[in-house]
Amino acid sequence: MDTNIVELVQLLHEARECKNIEEIRIKMGEARSMVEFLDPVSIRQLIISEEGYDSNFIRRLILEDIQQIVESRTKERAVYYINRFVKSITSQQFSKLNDIDLNKWKLYQDILTDSLWIFGKRDSSGDHNADYWGNFIPQIPNQLIRRYTKKGDVVVDGFLGSGTTLIECKKLGRSCIGIELSQKAADIAKEKNSPEDEDKKLFQEVVVGDSQSVDISRILSDHGKKDAKLIILHPPYWDIIKFSSAQNDLSNAADEESFLKMMENVVRNLSSHLERDRYLAVVIGDKYSAGSWIPLGFHTMDRITSLGFRLKSIVVKNFDRTRAKREEKDLWRYRALRGGFYVFKHEYIFIFQKSG
Ligand SMILES: C[S@@+](CC[C@H](N)C(=O)[O-])C[C@H]1O[C@@H](n2cnc3c(N)ncnc32)[C@H](O)[C@@H]1O
């Protein structure tokens, strides 16, 4: 351990032994000056983390912890906060699910825990671009992957499209099996999966096929994996965008019932490779037809729960037709005012856990 950290921990131990809150506050004043002058390398060592957070951000969080101790009204409360603080800088606590160090939960301010996700601009860094009509913003798979998997785990995306999930998996050190019916879309995804930057321990496989029936067990076993740890599904929102003319394309389902049956088939097929207690995320929006709002999202949700999945969360995400022209937006506003309905501004991310 860095000598500065040893000194800080020593100071915290001394603070814990103080006779009263006033003495604790004096000790914490010393701790504060120490943290204020620690160099960036030592600051980062205070937080044993691979996430690469900025040292100024970490320093601010630590100073906030110290301030909380200073502001405690009783010695008992201050000692409670000191113990928590010592734990956060001397030990780590991980669950089976992800790489989030629960002893440093305050650090992960960019990991969402509320059920309303409002994103501004799409992340267009690295290989991401918005060219594929109907793709989702990279922030969605990014949040899901960090929340529900560890480094090295396998993520399955049953509607890979142009490969957004694949890029995020690669960036975050996860393996990915992406299934896509359209050869054209799969080719775009494969292009982004350039072999020269592949990590040997990780794999990124693009399978051209129908997620209702494709068998991914060979791919898993070829890579020495027993199962997947997360499934992400971003299906067509029934026929809102026609992706191809193939009969088994979900965007060509003859009616809502057929769409829901196809979704059931996909979930049944792919989840047979999902480890028990692991997560399935479905990103889907609703549809408007012949004067009625069709709650495609909730209907899909019902089918998946009836397959035995536990519903963990319904996330509402903002949605904007960024490509739509001003006139098109105005037209929808006019139609809404005339027709007594509201224009779609949200979609859902349903989070399920495989319980059976
Ligand atoms: C909403 S898009 C997914 C976009 C993707 N998330 C991205 O960021 O590029 C849905 C995709 O599902 C594909 N698809 C439709 N039916 C399918 C099926 N039965 N099996 C696999 N893929 C299918 C479509 O070709 C389309 O690319």
GROMACS .gro file of C-alpha atoms and ligand atoms in nm:
model
  383
    1MET     CA    1   0.000   0.000   0.000
    2ASP     CA    2   0.118   0.351  -0.083
    3THR     CA    3   0.282   0.521   0.223
    4ASN     CA    4   0.040   0.815   0.196
    5ILE     CA    5  -0.253   0.576   0.219
    6VAL     CA    6  -0.098   0.396   0.516
    7GLU     CA    7  -0.067   0.735   0.689
    8LEU     CA    8  -0.424   0.829   0.604
    9VAL     CA    9  -0.561   0.500   0.736
   10GLN     CA   10  -0.351   0.545   1.053
   11LEU     CA   11  -0.504   0.891   1.097
   12LEU     CA   12  -0.853   0.749   1.055
   13HIS     CA   13  -0.781   0.480   1.316
   14GLU     CA   14  -0.667   0.752   1.556
   15ALA     CA   15  -0.983   0.953   1.482
   16ARG     CA   16  -1.192   0.649   1.571
   17GLU     CA   17  -1.024   0.630   1.911
   18CYS     CA   18  -1.087   0.998   1.994
   19LYS     CA   19  -1.281   1.072   2.312
   20ASN     CA   20  -1.539   1.304   2.158
   21ILE     CA   21  -1.671   1.449   1.832
   22GLU     CA   22  -1.466   1.771   1.865
   23GLU     CA   23  -1.141   1.573   1.870
   24ILE     CA   24  -1.259   1.364   1.575
   25ARG     CA   25  -1.324   1.686   1.379
   26ILE     CA   26  -0.966   1.806   1.445
   27LYS     CA   27  -0.826   1.474   1.321
   28MET     CA   28  -1.048   1.487   1.014
   29GLY     CA   29  -0.914   1.837   0.943
   30GLU     CA   30  -0.568   1.679   0.923
   31ALA     CA   31  -0.705   1.405   0.696
   32ARG     CA   32  -0.858   1.668   0.470
   33SER     CA   33  -0.528   1.859   0.429
   34MET     CA   34  -0.354   1.530   0.355
   35VAL     CA   35  -0.603   1.437   0.081
   36GLU     CA   36  -0.594   1.787  -0.066
   37PHE     CA   37  -0.220   1.758  -0.121
   38LEU     CA   38  -0.200   1.394  -0.236
   39ASP     CA   39  -0.059   1.356  -0.587
   40PRO     CA   40  -0.289   1.211  -0.858
   41VAL     CA   41  -0.119   0.868  -0.853
   42SER     CA   42  -0.174   0.823  -0.478
   43ILE     CA   43  -0.529   0.951  -0.511
   44ARG     CA   44  -0.605   0.686  -0.770
   45GLN     CA   45  -0.454   0.419  -0.546
   46LEU     CA   46  -0.702   0.518  -0.278
   47ILE     CA   47  -0.967   0.381  -0.507
   48ILE     CA   48  -0.851   0.043  -0.633
   49SER     CA   49  -1.046   0.054  -0.955
   50GLU     CA   50  -0.995  -0.036  -1.317
   51GLU     CA   51  -1.259   0.205  -1.437
   52GLY     CA   52  -1.006   0.483  -1.493
   53TYR     CA   53  -1.184   0.762  -1.309
   54ASP     CA   54  -1.025   1.105  -1.307
   55SER     CA   55  -0.813   1.179  -0.996
   56ASN     CA   56  -0.986   1.514  -0.931
   57PHE     CA   57  -1.322   1.339  -0.930
   58ILE     CA   58  -1.195   1.077  -0.683
   59ARG     CA   59  -1.041   1.350  -0.463
   60ARG     CA   60  -1.373   1.535  -0.456
   61LEU     CA   61  -1.561   1.220  -0.348
   62ILE     CA   62  -1.309   1.150  -0.073
   63LEU     CA   63  -1.331   1.507   0.053
   64GLU     CA   64  -1.710   1.472   0.059
   65ASP     CA   65  -1.674   1.158   0.276
   66ILE     CA   66  -1.445   1.349   0.513
   67GLN     CA   67  -1.692   1.638   0.526
   68GLN     CA   68  -1.972   1.396   0.613
   69ILE     CA   69  -1.768   1.273   0.909
   70VAL     CA   70  -1.693   1.633   1.019
   71GLU     CA   71  -2.063   1.721   1.004
   72SER     CA   72  -2.173   1.421   1.214
   73ARG     CA   73  -2.358   1.532   1.526
   74THR     CA   74  -2.252   1.245   1.750
   75LYS     CA   75  -1.931   1.051   1.801
   76GLU     CA   76  -2.114   0.724   1.723
   77ARG     CA   77  -2.231   0.853   1.386
   78ALA     CA   78  -1.883   0.983   1.303
   79VAL     CA   79  -1.727   0.646   1.391
   80TYR     CA   80  -1.982   0.473   1.168
   81TYR     CA   81  -1.883   0.696   0.874
   82ILE     CA   82  -1.510   0.655   0.950
   83ASN     CA   83  -1.548   0.275   0.943
   84ARG     CA   84  -1.726   0.296   0.608
   85PHE     CA   85  -1.458   0.527   0.475
   86VAL     CA   86  -1.173   0.299   0.590
   87LYS     CA   87  -1.350   0.003   0.429
   88SER     CA   88  -1.386   0.193   0.102
   89ILE     CA   89  -1.014   0.262   0.074
   90THR     CA   90  -0.877  -0.065   0.209
   91SER     CA   91  -1.105  -0.335   0.070
   92GLN     CA   92  -1.323  -0.434  -0.223
   93GLN     CA   93  -1.661  -0.603  -0.238
   94PHE     CA   94  -1.797  -0.754  -0.558
   95SER     CA   95  -2.117  -0.941  -0.631
   96LYS     CA   96  -2.140  -1.234  -0.871
   97LEU     CA   97  -2.308  -1.010  -1.124
   98ASN     CA   98  -2.066  -0.736  -1.228
   99ASP     CA   99  -1.737  -0.556  -1.165
  100ILE     CA  100  -1.890  -0.282  -0.950
  101ASP     CA  101  -1.696  -0.253  -0.625
  102LEU     CA  102  -1.979  -0.208  -0.375
  103ASN     CA  103  -1.741  -0.061  -0.116
  104LYS     CA  104  -1.691   0.226  -0.358
  105TRP     CA  105  -2.045   0.254  -0.490
  106LYS     CA  106  -2.030   0.632  -0.486
  107LEU     CA  107  -1.765   0.624  -0.755
  108TYR     CA  108  -1.998   0.486  -1.024
  109GLN     CA  109  -2.201   0.800  -1.073
  110ASP     CA  110  -2.231   0.730  -1.445
  111ILE     CA  111  -2.407   0.397  -1.385
  112LEU     CA  112  -2.779   0.463  -1.389
  113THR     CA  113  -2.999   0.324  -1.115
  114ASP     CA  114  -3.318   0.524  -1.178
  115SER     CA  115  -3.596   0.399  -1.404
  116LEU     CA  116  -3.600   0.711  -1.622
  117TRP     CA  117  -3.313   0.729  -1.871
  118ILE     CA  118  -3.273   1.059  -2.045
  119PHE     CA  119  -2.983   1.064  -2.285
  120GLY     CA  120  -2.862   1.366  -2.471
  121LYS     CA  121  -2.644   1.307  -2.772
  122ARG     CA  122  -2.563   0.956  -2.886
  123ASP     CA  123  -2.212   0.834  -2.813
  124SER     CA  124  -2.041   0.851  -3.149
  125SER     CA  125  -1.691   0.768  -3.028
  126GLY     CA  126  -1.480   0.488  -3.177
  127ASP     CA  127  -1.651   0.266  -3.434
  128HIS     CA  128  -2.001   0.392  -3.357
  129ASN     CA  129  -2.203   0.573  -3.618
  130ALA     CA  130  -2.575   0.629  -3.660
  131ASP     CA  131  -2.598   0.511  -4.021
  132TYR     CA  132  -2.810   0.201  -3.960
  133TRP     CA  133  -3.178   0.295  -3.958
  134GLY     CA  134  -3.328   0.164  -3.634
  135ASN     CA  135  -3.013   0.121  -3.430
  136PHE     CA  136  -3.006   0.207  -3.060
  137ILE     CA  137  -2.773   0.450  -2.893
  138PRO     CA  138  -2.455   0.289  -2.756
  139GLN     CA  139  -2.532   0.418  -2.407
  140ILE     CA  140  -2.806   0.151  -2.376
  141PRO     CA  141  -2.586  -0.158  -2.417
  142ASN     CA  142  -2.307   0.021  -2.227
  143GLN     CA  143  -2.527   0.061  -1.918
  144LEU     CA  144  -2.663  -0.294  -1.940
  145ILE     CA  145  -2.326  -0.460  -1.993
  146ARG     CA  146  -2.158  -0.281  -1.702
  147ARG     CA  147  -2.451  -0.346  -1.472
  148TYR     CA  148  -2.509  -0.712  -1.554
  149THR     CA  149  -2.175  -0.865  -1.656
  150LYS     CA  150  -1.812  -0.892  -1.555
  151LYS     CA  151  -1.510  -0.858  -1.779
  152GLY     CA  152  -1.469  -1.174  -1.991
  153ASP     CA  153  -1.841  -1.268  -1.974
  154VAL     CA  154  -2.040  -1.351  -2.286
  155VAL     CA  155  -2.322  -1.120  -2.400
  156VAL     CA  156  -2.574  -1.237  -2.662
  157ASP     CA  157  -2.755  -0.983  -2.881
  158GLY     CA  158  -3.041  -1.150  -3.071
  159PHE     CA  159  -3.102  -0.856  -3.307
  160LEU     CA  160  -2.752  -0.731  -3.370
  161GLY     CA  161  -2.834  -0.489  -3.654
  162SER     CA  162  -2.523  -0.286  -3.728
  163GLY     CA  163  -2.339  -0.417  -3.423
  164THR     CA  164  -2.377  -0.150  -3.153
  165THR     CA  165  -2.366  -0.412  -2.876
  166LEU     CA  166  -2.065  -0.577  -3.032
  167ILE     CA  167  -1.865  -0.253  -3.025
  168GLU     CA  168  -1.961  -0.186  -2.664
  169CYS     CA  169  -1.866  -0.542  -2.563
  170LYS     CA  170  -1.526  -0.503  -2.721
  171LYS     CA  171  -1.474  -0.166  -2.554
  172LEU     CA  172  -1.572  -0.306  -2.215
  173GLY     CA  173  -1.377  -0.634  -2.241
  174ARG     CA  174  -1.673  -0.869  -2.287
  175SER     CA  175  -1.726  -1.137  -2.553
  176CYS     CA  176  -2.028  -1.108  -2.779
  177ILE     CA  177  -2.241  -1.335  -2.995
  178GLY     CA  178  -2.458  -1.125  -3.221
  179ILE     CA  179  -2.735  -1.279  -3.431
  180GLU     CA  180  -2.874  -1.091  -3.728
  181LEU     CA  181  -3.110  -1.208  -4.000
  182SER     CA  182  -3.004  -0.959  -4.264
  183GLN     CA  183  -2.675  -1.038  -4.438
  184LYS     CA  184  -2.635  -0.669  -4.523
  185ALA     CA  185  -2.663  -0.557  -4.160
  186ALA     CA  186  -2.441  -0.843  -4.045
  187ASP     CA  187  -2.176  -0.732  -4.294
  188ILE     CA  188  -2.180  -0.381  -4.147
  189ALA     CA  189  -2.138  -0.531  -3.799
  190LYS     CA  190  -1.857  -0.760  -3.916
  191GLU     CA  191  -1.675  -0.469  -4.076
  192LYS     CA  192  -1.660  -0.295  -3.741
  193ASN     CA  193  -1.519  -0.611  -3.588
  194SER     CA  194  -1.173  -0.575  -3.742
  195PRO     CA  195  -0.958  -0.876  -3.646
  196GLU     CA  196  -0.641  -0.677  -3.578
  197ASP     CA  197  -0.777  -0.521  -3.262
  198GLU     CA  198  -0.926  -0.841  -3.122
  199ASP     CA  199  -0.819  -0.938  -2.774
  200LYS     CA  200  -0.717  -1.307  -2.779
  201LYS     CA  201  -0.911  -1.392  -2.464
  202LEU     CA  202  -1.228  -1.233  -2.598
  203PHE     CA  203  -1.435  -1.324  -2.900
  204GLN     CA  204  -1.688  -1.139  -3.112
  205GLU     CA  205  -1.901  -1.364  -3.334
  206VAL     CA  206  -2.158  -1.241  -3.584
  207VAL     CA  207  -2.406  -1.512  -3.683
  208VAL     CA  208  -2.633  -1.460  -3.982
  209GLY     CA  209  -2.954  -1.638  -3.888
  210ASP     CA  210  -3.295  -1.638  -3.729
  211SER     CA  211  -3.284  -1.585  -3.352
  212GLN     CA  212  -3.596  -1.797  -3.317
  213SER     CA  213  -3.408  -2.111  -3.411
  214VAL     CA  214  -3.032  -2.046  -3.441
  215ASP     CA  215  -2.816  -2.276  -3.228
  216ILE     CA  216  -2.534  -2.095  -3.049
  217SER     CA  217  -2.419  -2.384  -2.832
  218ARG     CA  218  -2.129  -2.470  -3.071
  219ILE     CA  219  -1.997  -2.113  -3.059
  220LEU     CA  220  -2.008  -2.113  -2.682
  221SER     CA  221  -1.835  -2.449  -2.647
  222ASP     CA  222  -1.573  -2.365  -2.915
  223HIS     CA  223  -1.471  -2.075  -2.691
  224GLY     CA  224  -1.480  -2.286  -2.377
  225LYS     CA  225  -1.791  -2.114  -2.242
  226LYS     CA  226  -2.084  -2.289  -2.079
  227ASP     CA  227  -2.337  -2.011  -2.114
  228ALA     CA  228  -2.410  -1.643  -2.166
  229LYS     CA  229  -2.440  -1.397  -1.879
  230LEU     CA  230  -2.661  -1.136  -2.045
  231ILE     CA  231  -2.904  -1.128  -2.338
  232ILE     CA  232  -2.994  -0.801  -2.506
  233LEU     CA  233  -3.289  -0.793  -2.747
  234HIS     CA  234  -3.370  -0.491  -2.959
  235PRO     CA  235  -3.628  -0.632  -3.201
  236PRO     CA  236  -3.808  -0.446  -3.476
  237TYR     CA  237  -4.102  -0.263  -3.319
  238TRP     CA  238  -4.323  -0.494  -3.524
  239ASP     CA  239  -4.374  -0.326  -3.867
  240ILE     CA  240  -4.272   0.034  -3.789
  241ILE     CA  241  -3.950  -0.014  -3.989
  242LYS     CA  242  -3.941  -0.295  -4.248
  243PHE     CA  243  -3.595  -0.443  -4.226
  244SER     CA  244  -3.625  -0.700  -4.506
  245SER     CA  245  -3.875  -0.906  -4.699
  246ALA     CA  246  -3.787  -1.231  -4.519
  247GLN     CA  247  -4.084  -1.410  -4.365
  248ASN     CA  248  -3.902  -1.480  -4.042
  249ASP     CA  249  -3.809  -1.112  -4.000
  250LEU     CA  250  -4.012  -0.986  -3.701
  251SER     CA  251  -4.089  -0.668  -3.892
  252ASN     CA  252  -4.294  -0.880  -4.133
  253ALA     CA  253  -4.518  -1.040  -3.870
  254ALA     CA  254  -4.870  -1.053  -4.016
  255ASP     CA  255  -5.035  -0.924  -3.700
  256GLU     CA  256  -4.953  -0.841  -3.339
  257GLU     CA  257  -5.016  -1.195  -3.218
  258SER     CA  258  -4.767  -1.334  -3.472
  259PHE     CA  259  -4.510  -1.074  -3.362
  260LEU     CA  260  -4.554  -1.173  -2.997
  261LYS     CA  261  -4.524  -1.545  -3.082
  262MET     CA  262  -4.201  -1.475  -3.271
  263MET     CA  263  -4.067  -1.283  -2.970
  264GLU     CA  264  -4.156  -1.578  -2.746
  265ASN     CA  265  -3.965  -1.809  -2.981
  266VAL     CA  266  -3.656  -1.585  -2.968
  267VAL     CA  267  -3.663  -1.561  -2.589
  268ARG     CA  268  -3.717  -1.936  -2.548
  269ASN     CA  269  -3.439  -2.024  -2.791
  270LEU     CA  270  -3.171  -1.783  -2.669
  271SER     CA  271  -3.246  -1.798  -2.298
  272SER     CA  272  -3.174  -2.170  -2.297
  273HIS     CA  273  -2.809  -2.054  -2.308
  274LEU     CA  274  -2.848  -1.797  -2.032
  275GLU     CA  275  -2.719  -1.885  -1.688
  276ARG     CA  276  -2.988  -1.908  -1.421
  277ASP     CA  277  -3.051  -1.583  -1.226
  278ARG     CA  278  -2.894  -1.383  -1.509
  279TYR     CA  279  -3.052  -1.098  -1.697
  280LEU     CA  280  -3.242  -1.043  -2.020
  281ALA     CA  281  -3.302  -0.686  -2.141
  282VAL     CA  282  -3.560  -0.604  -2.407
  283VAL     CA  283  -3.552  -0.263  -2.573
  284ILE     CA  284  -3.886  -0.192  -2.742
  285GLY     CA  285  -4.129   0.088  -2.824
  286ASP     CA  286  -4.503   0.108  -2.883
  287LYS     CA  287  -4.693   0.160  -3.203
  288TYR     CA  288  -4.983   0.372  -3.322
  289SER     CA  289  -5.230   0.229  -3.570
  290ALA     CA  290  -5.578   0.316  -3.697
  291GLY     CA  291  -5.639   0.568  -3.422
  292SER     CA  292  -5.524   0.345  -3.136
  293TRP     CA  293  -5.208   0.329  -2.925
  294ILE     CA  294  -5.085  -0.032  -2.934
  295PRO     CA  295  -4.883  -0.106  -2.621
  296LEU     CA  296  -4.645  -0.343  -2.795
  297GLY     CA  297  -4.393  -0.301  -2.514
  298PHE     CA  298  -4.628  -0.410  -2.235
  299HIS     CA  299  -4.771  -0.693  -2.442
  300THR     CA  300  -4.418  -0.822  -2.508
  301MET     CA  301  -4.338  -0.783  -2.139
  302ASP     CA  302  -4.643  -0.994  -2.046
  303ARG     CA  303  -4.538  -1.275  -2.281
  304ILE     CA  304  -4.189  -1.286  -2.136
  305THR     CA  305  -4.309  -1.295  -1.777
  306SER     CA  306  -4.548  -1.574  -1.872
  307LEU     CA  307  -4.245  -1.772  -1.992
  308GLY     CA  308  -4.128  -1.769  -1.629
  309PHE     CA  309  -3.899  -1.466  -1.624
  310ARG     CA  310  -3.904  -1.237  -1.323
  311LEU     CA  311  -3.967  -0.872  -1.413
  312LYS     CA  312  -3.697  -0.665  -1.241
  313SER     CA  313  -3.752  -0.318  -1.390
  314ILE     CA  314  -3.935  -0.115  -1.647
  315VAL     CA  315  -3.706   0.160  -1.765
  316VAL     CA  316  -3.849   0.447  -1.967
  317LYS     CA  317  -3.601   0.605  -2.205
  318ASN     CA  318  -3.640   0.928  -2.394
  319PHE     CA  319  -3.666   0.896  -2.765
  320ASP     CA  320  -3.629   1.157  -3.034
  321ARG     CA  321  -3.645   1.128  -3.408
  322THR     CA  322  -3.325   1.323  -3.446
  323ARG     CA  323  -3.326   1.263  -3.819
  324ALA     CA  324  -3.682   1.382  -3.865
  325LYS     CA  325  -3.711   1.714  -4.037
  326ARG     CA  326  -3.873   2.014  -3.875
  327GLU     CA  327  -4.179   1.982  -4.106
  328GLU     CA  328  -4.224   1.617  -4.010
  329LYS     CA  329  -4.219   1.703  -3.638
  330ASP     CA  330  -4.468   1.983  -3.697
  331LEU     CA  331  -4.694   1.747  -3.888
  332TRP     CA  332  -4.697   1.496  -3.600
  333ARG     CA  333  -4.775   1.775  -3.356
  334TYR     CA  334  -5.063   1.885  -3.571
  335ARG     CA  335  -5.193   1.527  -3.604
  336ALA     CA  336  -5.167   1.480  -3.225
  337LEU     CA  337  -5.364   1.799  -3.157
  338ARG     CA  338  -5.627   1.696  -3.405
  339GLY     CA  339  -5.640   1.327  -3.314
  340GLY     CA  340  -5.638   1.349  -2.932
  341PHE     CA  341  -5.317   1.151  -2.878
  342TYR     CA  342  -4.959   1.217  -2.774
  343VAL     CA  343  -4.652   1.184  -2.994
  344PHE     CA  344  -4.411   0.907  -2.892
  345LYS     CA  345  -4.124   1.045  -2.691
  346HIS     CA  346  -4.025   0.732  -2.503
  347GLU     CA  347  -3.948   0.365  -2.539
  348TYR     CA  348  -3.891   0.089  -2.284
  349ILE     CA  349  -3.610  -0.121  -2.157
  350PHE     CA  350  -3.761  -0.418  -1.976
  351ILE     CA  351  -3.522  -0.594  -1.743
  352PHE     CA  352  -3.596  -0.960  -1.666
  353GLN     CA  353  -3.418  -1.221  -1.460
  354LYS     CA  354  -3.412  -1.586  -1.557
  355SER     CA  355  -3.560  -1.748  -1.253
  356GLY     CA  356  -3.646  -2.100  -1.356
  357LIG     C1  357  -3.413  -0.257  -3.416
  357LIG     S1  358  -3.295  -0.337  -3.516
  357LIG     C2  359  -3.160  -0.365  -3.408
  357LIG     C3  360  -3.058  -0.255  -3.417
  357LIG     C4  361  -2.936  -0.276  -3.333
  357LIG     N1  362  -2.965  -0.268  -3.191
  357LIG     C5  363  -2.830  -0.172  -3.367
  357LIG     O1  364  -2.793  -0.091  -3.280
  357LIG     O2  365  -2.787  -0.166  -3.484
  357LIG     C6  366  -3.366  -0.496  -3.536
  357LIG     C7  367  -3.287  -0.593  -3.619
  357LIG     O3  368  -3.344  -0.722  -3.607
  357LIG     C8  369  -3.320  -0.792  -3.728
  357LIG     N2  370  -3.412  -0.908  -3.729
  357LIG     C9  371  -3.543  -0.912  -3.760
  357LIG     N3  372  -3.592  -1.037  -3.744
  357LIG    C10  373  -3.490  -1.114  -3.700
  357LIG    C11  374  -3.479  -1.251  -3.664
  357LIG     N4  375  -3.582  -1.337  -3.673
  357LIG     N5  376  -3.357  -1.296  -3.619
  357LIG    C12  377  -3.251  -1.213  -3.613
  357LIG     N6  378  -3.256  -1.083  -3.647
  357LIG    C13  379  -3.374  -1.032  -3.689
  357LIG    C14  380  -3.341  -0.687  -3.833
  357LIG     O4  381  -3.277  -0.722  -3.956
  357LIG    C15  382  -3.280  -0.561  -3.768
  357LIG     O5  383  -3.148  -0.544  -3.808
   0.00000   0.00000   0.00000
